[in-house]
Short mmCIF file of C-alpha atoms and ligand atoms in Angstrom, two decimals:
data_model
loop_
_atom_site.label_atom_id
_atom_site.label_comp_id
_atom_site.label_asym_id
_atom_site.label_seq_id
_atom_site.Cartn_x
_atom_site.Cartn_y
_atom_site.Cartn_z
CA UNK I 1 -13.47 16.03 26.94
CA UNK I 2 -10.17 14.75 26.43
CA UNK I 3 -7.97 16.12 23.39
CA UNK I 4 -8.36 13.97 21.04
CA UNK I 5 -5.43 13.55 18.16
CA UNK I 6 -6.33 11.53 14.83
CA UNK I 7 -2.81 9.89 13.20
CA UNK I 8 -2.86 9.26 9.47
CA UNK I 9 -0.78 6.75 8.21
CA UNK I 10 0.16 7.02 4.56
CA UNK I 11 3.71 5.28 2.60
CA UNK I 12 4.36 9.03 2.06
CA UNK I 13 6.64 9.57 -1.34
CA UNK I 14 9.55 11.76 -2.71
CA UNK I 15 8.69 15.38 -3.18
CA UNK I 16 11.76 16.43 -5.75
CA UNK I 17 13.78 14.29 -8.22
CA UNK I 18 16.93 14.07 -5.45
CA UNK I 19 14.86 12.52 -2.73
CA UNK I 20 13.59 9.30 -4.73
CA UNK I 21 17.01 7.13 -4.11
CA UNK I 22 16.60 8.25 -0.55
CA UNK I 23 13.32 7.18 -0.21
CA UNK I 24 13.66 4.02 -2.10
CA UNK I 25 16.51 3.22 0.11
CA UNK I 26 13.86 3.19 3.03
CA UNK I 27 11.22 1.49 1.25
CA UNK I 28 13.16 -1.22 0.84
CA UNK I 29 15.26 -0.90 4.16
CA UNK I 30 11.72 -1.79 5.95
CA UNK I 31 11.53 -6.14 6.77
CA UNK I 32 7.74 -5.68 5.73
CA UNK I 33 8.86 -4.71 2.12
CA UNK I 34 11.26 -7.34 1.84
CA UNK I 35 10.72 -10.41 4.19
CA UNK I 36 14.74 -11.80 4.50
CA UNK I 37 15.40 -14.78 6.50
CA UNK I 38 18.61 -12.51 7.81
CA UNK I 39 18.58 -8.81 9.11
CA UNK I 40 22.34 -8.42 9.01
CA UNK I 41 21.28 -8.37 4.76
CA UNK I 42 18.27 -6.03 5.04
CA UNK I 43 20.39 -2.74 4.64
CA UNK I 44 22.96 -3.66 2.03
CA UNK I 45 20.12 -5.51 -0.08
CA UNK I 46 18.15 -2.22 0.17
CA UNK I 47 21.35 0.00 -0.78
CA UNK I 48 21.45 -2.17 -3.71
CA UNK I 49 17.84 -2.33 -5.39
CA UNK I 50 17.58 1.48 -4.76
CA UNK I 51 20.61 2.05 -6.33
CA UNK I 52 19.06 -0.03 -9.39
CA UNK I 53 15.40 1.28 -9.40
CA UNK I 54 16.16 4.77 -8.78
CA UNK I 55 16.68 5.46 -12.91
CA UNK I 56 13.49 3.69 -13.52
CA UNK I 57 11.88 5.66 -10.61
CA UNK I 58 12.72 8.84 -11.60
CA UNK I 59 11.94 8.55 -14.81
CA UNK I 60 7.75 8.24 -13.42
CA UNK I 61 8.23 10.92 -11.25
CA UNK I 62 9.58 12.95 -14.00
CA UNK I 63 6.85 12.06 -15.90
CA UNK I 64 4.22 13.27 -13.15
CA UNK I 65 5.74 16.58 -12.70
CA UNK I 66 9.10 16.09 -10.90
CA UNK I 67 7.52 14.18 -7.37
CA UNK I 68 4.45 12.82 -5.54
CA UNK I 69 1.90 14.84 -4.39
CA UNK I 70 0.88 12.39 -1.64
CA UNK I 71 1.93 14.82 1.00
CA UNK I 72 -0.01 17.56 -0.23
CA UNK I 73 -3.10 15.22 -0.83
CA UNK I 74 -2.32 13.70 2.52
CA UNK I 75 -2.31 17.22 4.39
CA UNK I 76 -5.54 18.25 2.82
CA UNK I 77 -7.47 14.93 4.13
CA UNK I 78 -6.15 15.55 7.78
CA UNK I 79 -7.50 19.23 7.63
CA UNK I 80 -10.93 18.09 6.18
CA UNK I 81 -11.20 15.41 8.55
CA UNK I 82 -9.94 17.84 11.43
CA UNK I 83 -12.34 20.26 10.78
CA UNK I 84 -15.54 17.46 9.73
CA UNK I 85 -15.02 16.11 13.48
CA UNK I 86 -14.94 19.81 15.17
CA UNK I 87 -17.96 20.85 13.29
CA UNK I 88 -19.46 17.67 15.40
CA UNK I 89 -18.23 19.08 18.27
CA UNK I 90 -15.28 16.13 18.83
CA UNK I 91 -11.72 19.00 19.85
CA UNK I 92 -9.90 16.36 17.62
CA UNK I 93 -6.51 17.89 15.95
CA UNK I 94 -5.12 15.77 13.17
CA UNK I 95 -1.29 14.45 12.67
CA UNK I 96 0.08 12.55 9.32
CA UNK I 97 2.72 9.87 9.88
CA UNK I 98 4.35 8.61 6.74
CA UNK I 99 6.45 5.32 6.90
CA UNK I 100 9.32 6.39 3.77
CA UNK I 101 9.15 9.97 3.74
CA UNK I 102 8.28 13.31 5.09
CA UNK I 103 7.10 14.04 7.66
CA UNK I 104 8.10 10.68 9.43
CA UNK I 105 5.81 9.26 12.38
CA UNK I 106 8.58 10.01 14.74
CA UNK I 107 7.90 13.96 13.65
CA UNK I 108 4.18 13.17 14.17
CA UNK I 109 4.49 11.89 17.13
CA UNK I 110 6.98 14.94 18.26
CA UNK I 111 4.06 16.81 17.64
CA UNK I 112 1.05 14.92 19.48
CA UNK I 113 3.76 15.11 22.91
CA UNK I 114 4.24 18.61 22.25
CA UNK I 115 0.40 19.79 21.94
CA UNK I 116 -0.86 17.85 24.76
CA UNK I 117 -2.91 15.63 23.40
CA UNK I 118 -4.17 12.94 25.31
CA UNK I 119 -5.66 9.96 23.63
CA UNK I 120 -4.68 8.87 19.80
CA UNK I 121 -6.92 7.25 17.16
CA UNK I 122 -4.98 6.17 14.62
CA UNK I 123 -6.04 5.93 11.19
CA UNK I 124 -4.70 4.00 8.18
CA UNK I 125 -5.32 5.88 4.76
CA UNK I 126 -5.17 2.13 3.64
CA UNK I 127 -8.73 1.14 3.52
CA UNK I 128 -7.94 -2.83 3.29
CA UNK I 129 -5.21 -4.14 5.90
CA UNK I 130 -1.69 -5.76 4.83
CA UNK I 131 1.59 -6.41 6.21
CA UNK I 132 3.44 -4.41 3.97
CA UNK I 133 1.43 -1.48 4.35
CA UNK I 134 -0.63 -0.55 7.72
CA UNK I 135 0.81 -3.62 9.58
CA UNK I 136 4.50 -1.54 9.11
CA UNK I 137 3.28 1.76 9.95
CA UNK I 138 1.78 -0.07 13.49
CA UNK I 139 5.22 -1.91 13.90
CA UNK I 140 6.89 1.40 13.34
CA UNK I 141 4.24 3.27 16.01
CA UNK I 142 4.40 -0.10 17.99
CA UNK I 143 8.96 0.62 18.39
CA UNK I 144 7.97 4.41 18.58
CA UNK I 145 5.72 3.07 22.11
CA UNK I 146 8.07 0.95 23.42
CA UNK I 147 11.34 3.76 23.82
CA UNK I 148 9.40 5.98 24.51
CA UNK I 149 7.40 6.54 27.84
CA UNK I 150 5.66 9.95 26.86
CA UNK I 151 4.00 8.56 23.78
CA UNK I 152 3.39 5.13 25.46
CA UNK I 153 1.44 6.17 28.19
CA UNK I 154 -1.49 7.39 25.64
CA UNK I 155 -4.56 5.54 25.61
CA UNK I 156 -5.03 4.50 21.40
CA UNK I 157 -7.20 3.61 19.69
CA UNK I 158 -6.56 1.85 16.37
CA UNK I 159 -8.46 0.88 13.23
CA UNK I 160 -7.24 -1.89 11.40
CA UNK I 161 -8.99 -1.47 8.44
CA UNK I 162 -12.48 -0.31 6.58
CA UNK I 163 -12.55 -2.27 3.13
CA UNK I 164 -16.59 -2.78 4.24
CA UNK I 165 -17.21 0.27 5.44
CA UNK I 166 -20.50 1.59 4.16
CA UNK I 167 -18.95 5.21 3.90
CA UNK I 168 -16.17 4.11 2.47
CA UNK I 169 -18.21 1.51 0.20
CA UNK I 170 -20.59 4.49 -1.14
CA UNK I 171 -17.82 7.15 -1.60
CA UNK I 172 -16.37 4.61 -4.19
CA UNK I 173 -19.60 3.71 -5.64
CA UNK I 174 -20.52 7.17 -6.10
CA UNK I 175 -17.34 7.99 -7.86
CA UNK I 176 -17.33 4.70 -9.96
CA UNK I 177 -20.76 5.44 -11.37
CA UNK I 178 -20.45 8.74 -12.70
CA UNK I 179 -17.92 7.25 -14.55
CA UNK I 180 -20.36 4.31 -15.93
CA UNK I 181 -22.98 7.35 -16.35
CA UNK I 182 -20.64 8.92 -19.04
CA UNK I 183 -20.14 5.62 -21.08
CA UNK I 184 -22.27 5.52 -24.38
CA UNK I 185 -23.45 2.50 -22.62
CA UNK I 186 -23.47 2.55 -18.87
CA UNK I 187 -25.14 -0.80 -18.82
CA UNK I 188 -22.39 -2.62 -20.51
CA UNK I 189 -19.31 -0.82 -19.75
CA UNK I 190 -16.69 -3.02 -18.05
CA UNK I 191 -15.59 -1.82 -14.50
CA UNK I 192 -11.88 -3.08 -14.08
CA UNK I 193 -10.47 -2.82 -10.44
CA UNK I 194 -6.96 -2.15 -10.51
CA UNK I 195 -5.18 -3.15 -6.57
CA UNK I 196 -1.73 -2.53 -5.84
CA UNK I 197 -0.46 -5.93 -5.40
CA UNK I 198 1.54 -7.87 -3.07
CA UNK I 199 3.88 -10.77 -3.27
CA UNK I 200 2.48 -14.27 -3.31
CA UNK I 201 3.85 -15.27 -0.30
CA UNK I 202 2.51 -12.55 1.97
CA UNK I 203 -1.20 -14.42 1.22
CA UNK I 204 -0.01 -18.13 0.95
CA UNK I 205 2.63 -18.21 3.71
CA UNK I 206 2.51 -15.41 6.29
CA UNK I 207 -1.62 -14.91 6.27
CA UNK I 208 -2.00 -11.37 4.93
CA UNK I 209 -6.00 -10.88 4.89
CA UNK I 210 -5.12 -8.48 2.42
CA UNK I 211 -6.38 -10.17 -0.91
CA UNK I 212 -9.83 -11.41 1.23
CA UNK I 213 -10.18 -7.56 1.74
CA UNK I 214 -9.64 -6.71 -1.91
CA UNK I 215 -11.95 -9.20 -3.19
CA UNK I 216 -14.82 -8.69 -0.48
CA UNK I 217 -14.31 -5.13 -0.99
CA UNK I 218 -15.04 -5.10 -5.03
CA UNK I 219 -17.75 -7.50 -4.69
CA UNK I 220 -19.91 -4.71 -1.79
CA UNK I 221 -19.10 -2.05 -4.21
CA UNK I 222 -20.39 -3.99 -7.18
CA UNK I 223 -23.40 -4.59 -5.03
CA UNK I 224 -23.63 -0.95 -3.94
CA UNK I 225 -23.23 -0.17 -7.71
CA UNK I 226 -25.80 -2.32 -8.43
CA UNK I 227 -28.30 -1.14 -5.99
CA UNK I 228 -27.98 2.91 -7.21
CA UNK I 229 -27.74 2.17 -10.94
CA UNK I 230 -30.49 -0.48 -11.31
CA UNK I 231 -28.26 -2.80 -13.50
CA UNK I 232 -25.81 -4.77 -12.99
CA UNK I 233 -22.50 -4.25 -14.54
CA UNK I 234 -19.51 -6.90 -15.33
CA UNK I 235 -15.97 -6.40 -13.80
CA UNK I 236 -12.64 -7.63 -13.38
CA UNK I 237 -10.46 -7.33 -10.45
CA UNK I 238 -6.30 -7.30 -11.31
CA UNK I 239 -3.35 -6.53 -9.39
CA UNK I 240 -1.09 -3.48 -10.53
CA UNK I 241 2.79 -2.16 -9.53
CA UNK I 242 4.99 -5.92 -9.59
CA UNK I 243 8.53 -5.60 -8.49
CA UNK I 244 10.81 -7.51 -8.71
CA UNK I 245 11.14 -11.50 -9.79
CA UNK I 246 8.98 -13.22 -7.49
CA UNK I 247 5.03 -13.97 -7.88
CA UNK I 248 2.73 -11.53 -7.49
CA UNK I 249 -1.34 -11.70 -6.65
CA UNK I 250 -2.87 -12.57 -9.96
CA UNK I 251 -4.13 -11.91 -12.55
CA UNK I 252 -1.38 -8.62 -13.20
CA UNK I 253 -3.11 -5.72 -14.50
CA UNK I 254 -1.68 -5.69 -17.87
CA UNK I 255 -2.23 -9.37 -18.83
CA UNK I 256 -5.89 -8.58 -18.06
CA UNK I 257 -6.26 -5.76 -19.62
CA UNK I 258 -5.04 -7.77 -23.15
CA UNK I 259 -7.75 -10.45 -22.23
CA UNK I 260 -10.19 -7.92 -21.86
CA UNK I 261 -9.16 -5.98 -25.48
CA UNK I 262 -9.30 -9.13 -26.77
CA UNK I 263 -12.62 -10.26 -25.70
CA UNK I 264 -13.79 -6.95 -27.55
CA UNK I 265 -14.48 -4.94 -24.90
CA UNK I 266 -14.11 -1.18 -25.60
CA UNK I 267 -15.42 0.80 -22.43
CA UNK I 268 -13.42 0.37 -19.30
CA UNK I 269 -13.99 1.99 -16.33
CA UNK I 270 -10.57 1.36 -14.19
CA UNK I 271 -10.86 1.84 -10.54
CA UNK I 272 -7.92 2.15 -8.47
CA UNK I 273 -9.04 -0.11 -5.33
CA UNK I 274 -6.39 0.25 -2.93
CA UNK I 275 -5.09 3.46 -2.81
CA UNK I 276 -7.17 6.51 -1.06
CA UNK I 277 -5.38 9.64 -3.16
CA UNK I 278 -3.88 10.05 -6.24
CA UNK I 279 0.15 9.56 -6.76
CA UNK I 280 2.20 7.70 -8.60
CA UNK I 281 0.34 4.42 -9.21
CA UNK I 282 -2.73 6.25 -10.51
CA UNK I 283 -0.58 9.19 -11.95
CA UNK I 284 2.08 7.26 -13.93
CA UNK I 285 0.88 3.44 -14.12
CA UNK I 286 -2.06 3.40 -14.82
CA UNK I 287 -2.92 6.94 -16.77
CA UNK I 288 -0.08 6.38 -18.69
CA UNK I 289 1.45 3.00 -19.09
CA UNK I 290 -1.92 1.09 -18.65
CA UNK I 291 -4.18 3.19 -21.06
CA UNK I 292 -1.53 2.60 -23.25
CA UNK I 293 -1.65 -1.24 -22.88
CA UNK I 294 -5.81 -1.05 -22.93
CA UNK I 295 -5.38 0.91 -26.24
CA UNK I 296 -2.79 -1.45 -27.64
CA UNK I 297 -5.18 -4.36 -27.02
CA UNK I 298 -8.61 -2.34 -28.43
CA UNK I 299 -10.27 -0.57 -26.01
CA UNK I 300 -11.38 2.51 -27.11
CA UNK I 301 -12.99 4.34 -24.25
CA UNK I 302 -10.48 4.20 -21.27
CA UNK I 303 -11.91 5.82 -18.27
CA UNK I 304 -9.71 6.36 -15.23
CA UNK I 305 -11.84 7.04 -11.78
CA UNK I 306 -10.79 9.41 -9.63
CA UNK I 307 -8.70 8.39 -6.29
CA UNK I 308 -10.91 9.37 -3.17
CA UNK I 309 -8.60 12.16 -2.34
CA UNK I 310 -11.16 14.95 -0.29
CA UNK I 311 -14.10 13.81 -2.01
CA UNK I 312 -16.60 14.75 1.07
CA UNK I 313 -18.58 11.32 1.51
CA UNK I 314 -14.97 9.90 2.04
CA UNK I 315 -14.37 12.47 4.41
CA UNK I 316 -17.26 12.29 6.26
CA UNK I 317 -17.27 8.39 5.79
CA UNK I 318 -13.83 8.38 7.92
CA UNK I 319 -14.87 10.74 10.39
CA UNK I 320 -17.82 8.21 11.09
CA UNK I 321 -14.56 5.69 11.59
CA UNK I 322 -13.08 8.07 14.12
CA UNK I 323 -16.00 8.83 16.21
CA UNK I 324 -17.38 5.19 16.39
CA UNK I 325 -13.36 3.62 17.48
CA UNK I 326 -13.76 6.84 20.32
CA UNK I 327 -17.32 5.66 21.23
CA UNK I 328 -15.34 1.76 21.72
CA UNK I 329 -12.69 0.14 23.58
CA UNK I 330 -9.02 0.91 23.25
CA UNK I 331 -7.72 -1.44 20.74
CA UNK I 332 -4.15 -1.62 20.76
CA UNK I 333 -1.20 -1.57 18.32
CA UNK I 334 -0.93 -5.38 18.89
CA UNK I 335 -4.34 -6.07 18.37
CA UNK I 336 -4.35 -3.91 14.90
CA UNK I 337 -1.17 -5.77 13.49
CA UNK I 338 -2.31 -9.71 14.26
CA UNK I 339 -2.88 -12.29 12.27
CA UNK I 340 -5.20 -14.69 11.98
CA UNK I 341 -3.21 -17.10 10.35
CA UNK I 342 0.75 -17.08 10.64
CA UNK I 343 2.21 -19.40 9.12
CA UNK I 344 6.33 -20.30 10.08
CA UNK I 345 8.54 -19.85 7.02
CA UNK I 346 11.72 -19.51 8.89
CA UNK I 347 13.34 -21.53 9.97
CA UNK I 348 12.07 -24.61 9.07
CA UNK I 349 11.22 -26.84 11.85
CA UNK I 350 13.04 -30.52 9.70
CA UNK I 351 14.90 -30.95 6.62
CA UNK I 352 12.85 -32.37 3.70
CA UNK I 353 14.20 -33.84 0.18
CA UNK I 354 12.30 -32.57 -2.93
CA UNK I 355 10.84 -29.42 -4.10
CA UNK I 356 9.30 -27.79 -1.05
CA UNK I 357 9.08 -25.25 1.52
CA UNK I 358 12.35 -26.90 3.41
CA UNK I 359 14.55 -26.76 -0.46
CA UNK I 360 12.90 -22.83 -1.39
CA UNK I 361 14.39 -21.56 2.28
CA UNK I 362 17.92 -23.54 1.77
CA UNK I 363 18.09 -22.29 -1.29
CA UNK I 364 17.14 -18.51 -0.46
CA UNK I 365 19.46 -19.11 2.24
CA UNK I 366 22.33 -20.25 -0.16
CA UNK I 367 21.45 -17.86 -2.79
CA UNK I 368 22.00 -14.90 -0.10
CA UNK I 369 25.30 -16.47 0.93
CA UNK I 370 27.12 -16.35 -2.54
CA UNK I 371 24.95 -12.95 -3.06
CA UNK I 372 26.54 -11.47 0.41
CA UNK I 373 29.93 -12.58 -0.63
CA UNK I 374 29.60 -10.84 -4.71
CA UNK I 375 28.55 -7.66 -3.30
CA UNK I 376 31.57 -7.84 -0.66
CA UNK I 377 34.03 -8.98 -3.61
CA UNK I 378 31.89 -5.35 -5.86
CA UNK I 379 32.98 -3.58 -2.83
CA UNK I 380 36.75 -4.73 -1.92
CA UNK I 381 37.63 -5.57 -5.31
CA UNK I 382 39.20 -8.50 -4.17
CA UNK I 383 38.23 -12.06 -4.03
CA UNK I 384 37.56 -14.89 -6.01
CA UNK I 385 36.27 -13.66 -9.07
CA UNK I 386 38.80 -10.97 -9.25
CA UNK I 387 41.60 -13.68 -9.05
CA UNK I 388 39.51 -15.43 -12.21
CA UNK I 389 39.74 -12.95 -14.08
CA UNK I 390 35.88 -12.46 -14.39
CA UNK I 391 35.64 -9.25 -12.15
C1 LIG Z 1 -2.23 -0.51 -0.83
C2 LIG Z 1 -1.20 0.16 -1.17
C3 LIG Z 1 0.16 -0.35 -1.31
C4 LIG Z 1 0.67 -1.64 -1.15
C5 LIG Z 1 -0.04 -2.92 -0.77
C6 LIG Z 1 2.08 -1.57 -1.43
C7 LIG Z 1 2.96 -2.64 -1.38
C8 LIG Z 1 4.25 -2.62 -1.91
N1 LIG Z 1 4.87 -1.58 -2.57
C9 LIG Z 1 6.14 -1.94 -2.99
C10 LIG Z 1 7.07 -1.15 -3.68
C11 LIG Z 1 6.95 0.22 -3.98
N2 LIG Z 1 5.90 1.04 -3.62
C12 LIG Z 1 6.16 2.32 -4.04
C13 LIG Z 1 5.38 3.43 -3.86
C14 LIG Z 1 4.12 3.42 -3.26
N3 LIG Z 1 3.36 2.30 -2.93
C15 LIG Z 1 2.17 2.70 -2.38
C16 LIG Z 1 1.14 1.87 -1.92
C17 LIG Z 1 1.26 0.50 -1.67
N4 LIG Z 1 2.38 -0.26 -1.73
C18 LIG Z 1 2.18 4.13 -2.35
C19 LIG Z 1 1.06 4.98 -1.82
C20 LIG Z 1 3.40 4.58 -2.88
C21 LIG Z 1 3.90 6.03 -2.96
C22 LIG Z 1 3.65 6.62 -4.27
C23 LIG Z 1 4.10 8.01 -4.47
O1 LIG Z 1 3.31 8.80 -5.00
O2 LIG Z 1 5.26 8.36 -4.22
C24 LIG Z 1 7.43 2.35 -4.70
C25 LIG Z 1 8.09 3.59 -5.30
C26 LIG Z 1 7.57 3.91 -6.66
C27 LIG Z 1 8.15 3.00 -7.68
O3 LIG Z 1 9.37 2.98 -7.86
O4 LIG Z 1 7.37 2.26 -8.30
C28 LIG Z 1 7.93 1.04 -4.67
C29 LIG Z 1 9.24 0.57 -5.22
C30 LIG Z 1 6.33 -3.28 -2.54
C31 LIG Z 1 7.61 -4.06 -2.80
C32 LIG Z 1 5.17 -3.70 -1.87
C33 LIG Z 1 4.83 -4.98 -1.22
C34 LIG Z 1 5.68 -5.81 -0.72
FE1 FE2 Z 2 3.97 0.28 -3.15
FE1 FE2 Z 3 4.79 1.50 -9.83
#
């Protein structure tokens, strides 16, 4: 049998206080995070919104002990999974590639050169596909393929993503109603899915399948929820972790959370939908900053589920995922990262009067221009504003 290695893909997140400008700076270095009609603007743009989050950032990390724990969770999945496949008899060895931090894909794929293996599954810890999140880390493995012949030459295997997955489905379900099992109530108690969200645009303009996946995902859970528990319970489904001005998917976690205090509801059970382990989103945003909206508003009996982290139905669920793609056909990097429905933002194909597709790109364009040439003037200190007196 052929030695098999397994590739996790996580967003991977600063372990001290130092290394969150650093990784903010790639965050937001990465065209996936921030789609710019111009490259050349990518790195100084990124320089510039990490220099202004960092505080902010910091400040959550402090608040969660000083840094993520997303590599440590991370680690402990790959051994589980490493050693749930063995015990099947599958020689599989396990790798984690994160896209922002350490260790870097590059440094996992170092390693699956150095120990010989010979064919790659890889494996988003992303259980519902989107551009800005698995389809980087496969444009990132996709580059990593194309310099370099060692790693190309591997046959791969990839899984796009597993939002319907019935292990992944019943690990959730499982988790969510031991939760609803400890409400005075279980009947009643409101289950409140909390995603990380996206832009707007992602959805509308470049066809990320990413808020089908969220949706069809709470609804099979519900359904699997429904099934175990013998009632069926009401639920909301929000979108957590904005930044920045544009639009967001909707509804935003905290405006729903005041509808829901103000409908009277008092026992929430909030599920984190989107992320796989616990870090900062479930650590920071929502155990502290959304309980304290949800309390604000009149809910009484705030009840935060557990991320999946090494729960063993998960891990047994994804080792399913990993036998079945090695029991299929090679599906490529290329295959993993399409879209169904790409739509062309830029550049525009005709110029178009009115308030439109054709005006928002012109004027993202023109916005960028007197943007490039402020941040030049910041830099030189010289330059029109300077000789205004306003700099
Ligand atoms: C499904 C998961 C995630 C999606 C979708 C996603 C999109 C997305 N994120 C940002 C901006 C930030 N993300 C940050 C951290 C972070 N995000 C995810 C997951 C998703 N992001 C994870 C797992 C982490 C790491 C958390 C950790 O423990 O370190 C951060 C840094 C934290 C902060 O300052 O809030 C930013 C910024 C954008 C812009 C985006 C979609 C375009
Ligand atoms: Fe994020
Ligand atoms: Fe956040």
């Amino acid at each position: 049998m052929a030695k098999v290695g397994v590739l996790l893909l996580n967003l991977g997140g600063p372990e001290r206080i130092q290394d969150v400008g650093p990784f903010l700076y790639n965050l937001f270095s990465d065209p996936e995070i921030i789609r710019l009609p111009n490259p050349a603007l990518q790195k100084p743009l990124a320089w510039l919104i990490s220099s202004l989050r960092a505080g902010k950032s910091q400040e959550a990390y402090r608040s969660i002990g000083g840094g993520s724990p997303l590599r440590r969770i991370t680690e402990q999945q790959a051994r589980e999974l490493q050693s749930t496949l063995r015990q099947r008899g599958i020689e599989a060895t396990s790798y984690v590639a994160m896209r922002y931090w350490h260790p870097f894909t590059e440094s996992a794929v170092a390693d699956i050169k150095a120990d010989g293996i010979e064919e790659v599954v890889v494996l988003p810890l992303y259980p519902h596909f989107s551009i800005s999140t698995s389809g980087s880390s496969f444009r990132e493995l996709q580059r990593l393929r194309q310099t370099d012949p060692g790693f190309a030459h591997l046959p791969i295997r990839c899984i796009r993503s597993y939002y319907d997955d019935p292990g992944y489905i019943g690990a959730m379900a499982e988790l969510i109603a031991r939760e609803i099992q400890a409400c005075p109530e279980p009947a009643t108690a409101h289950v409140f899915f909390s995603a990380h969200g996206v832009p707007k645009s992602y959805v509308e303009e470049a066809g990320d399948p990413y808020q089908q996946e969220i949706e069809a995902c709470a609804q099979l859970i519900m359904e699997r929820l429904e099934r175990d528990l013998g009632h069926r319970n009401p639920f909301t489904l929000a979108y957590q972790s904005r930044v920045g001005p544009v639009e967001w998917l909707k509804p935003y976690t905290d405006d729903a959370l005041h509808e829901l205090g103000g409908q009277g509801v008092k026992d929430l059970v909030v599920v984190p939908i989107s992320f796989v382990s616990e870090h900062i989103e479930t650590l920071e945003e929502i155990d502290i900053e959304y309980r304290e909206i949800a309390t604000e508003s009149g809910i009484t009996n705030f009840r935060r589920v557990p991320a999946l982290d090494t729960t063993p139905t998960f891990i047994s669920g994804l080792a399913d995922l990993v036998q079945h793609a090695l029991e299929g056909p090679e599906v490529n990097l290329d295959q993993a990262a399409a879209l169904s429905t790409k739509v062309k933002l830029y550049p525009q194909d005709k110029w178009a009067w009115g308030w439109n597709n054709s005006s928002e790109v012109w004027n993202g364009r023109l916005a960028m221009v007197g943007f490039s040439a402020f941040l030049l003037e910041l830099l030189s200190g010289r330059g029109p504003l300077h000789a205004l007196g306003l700099l």
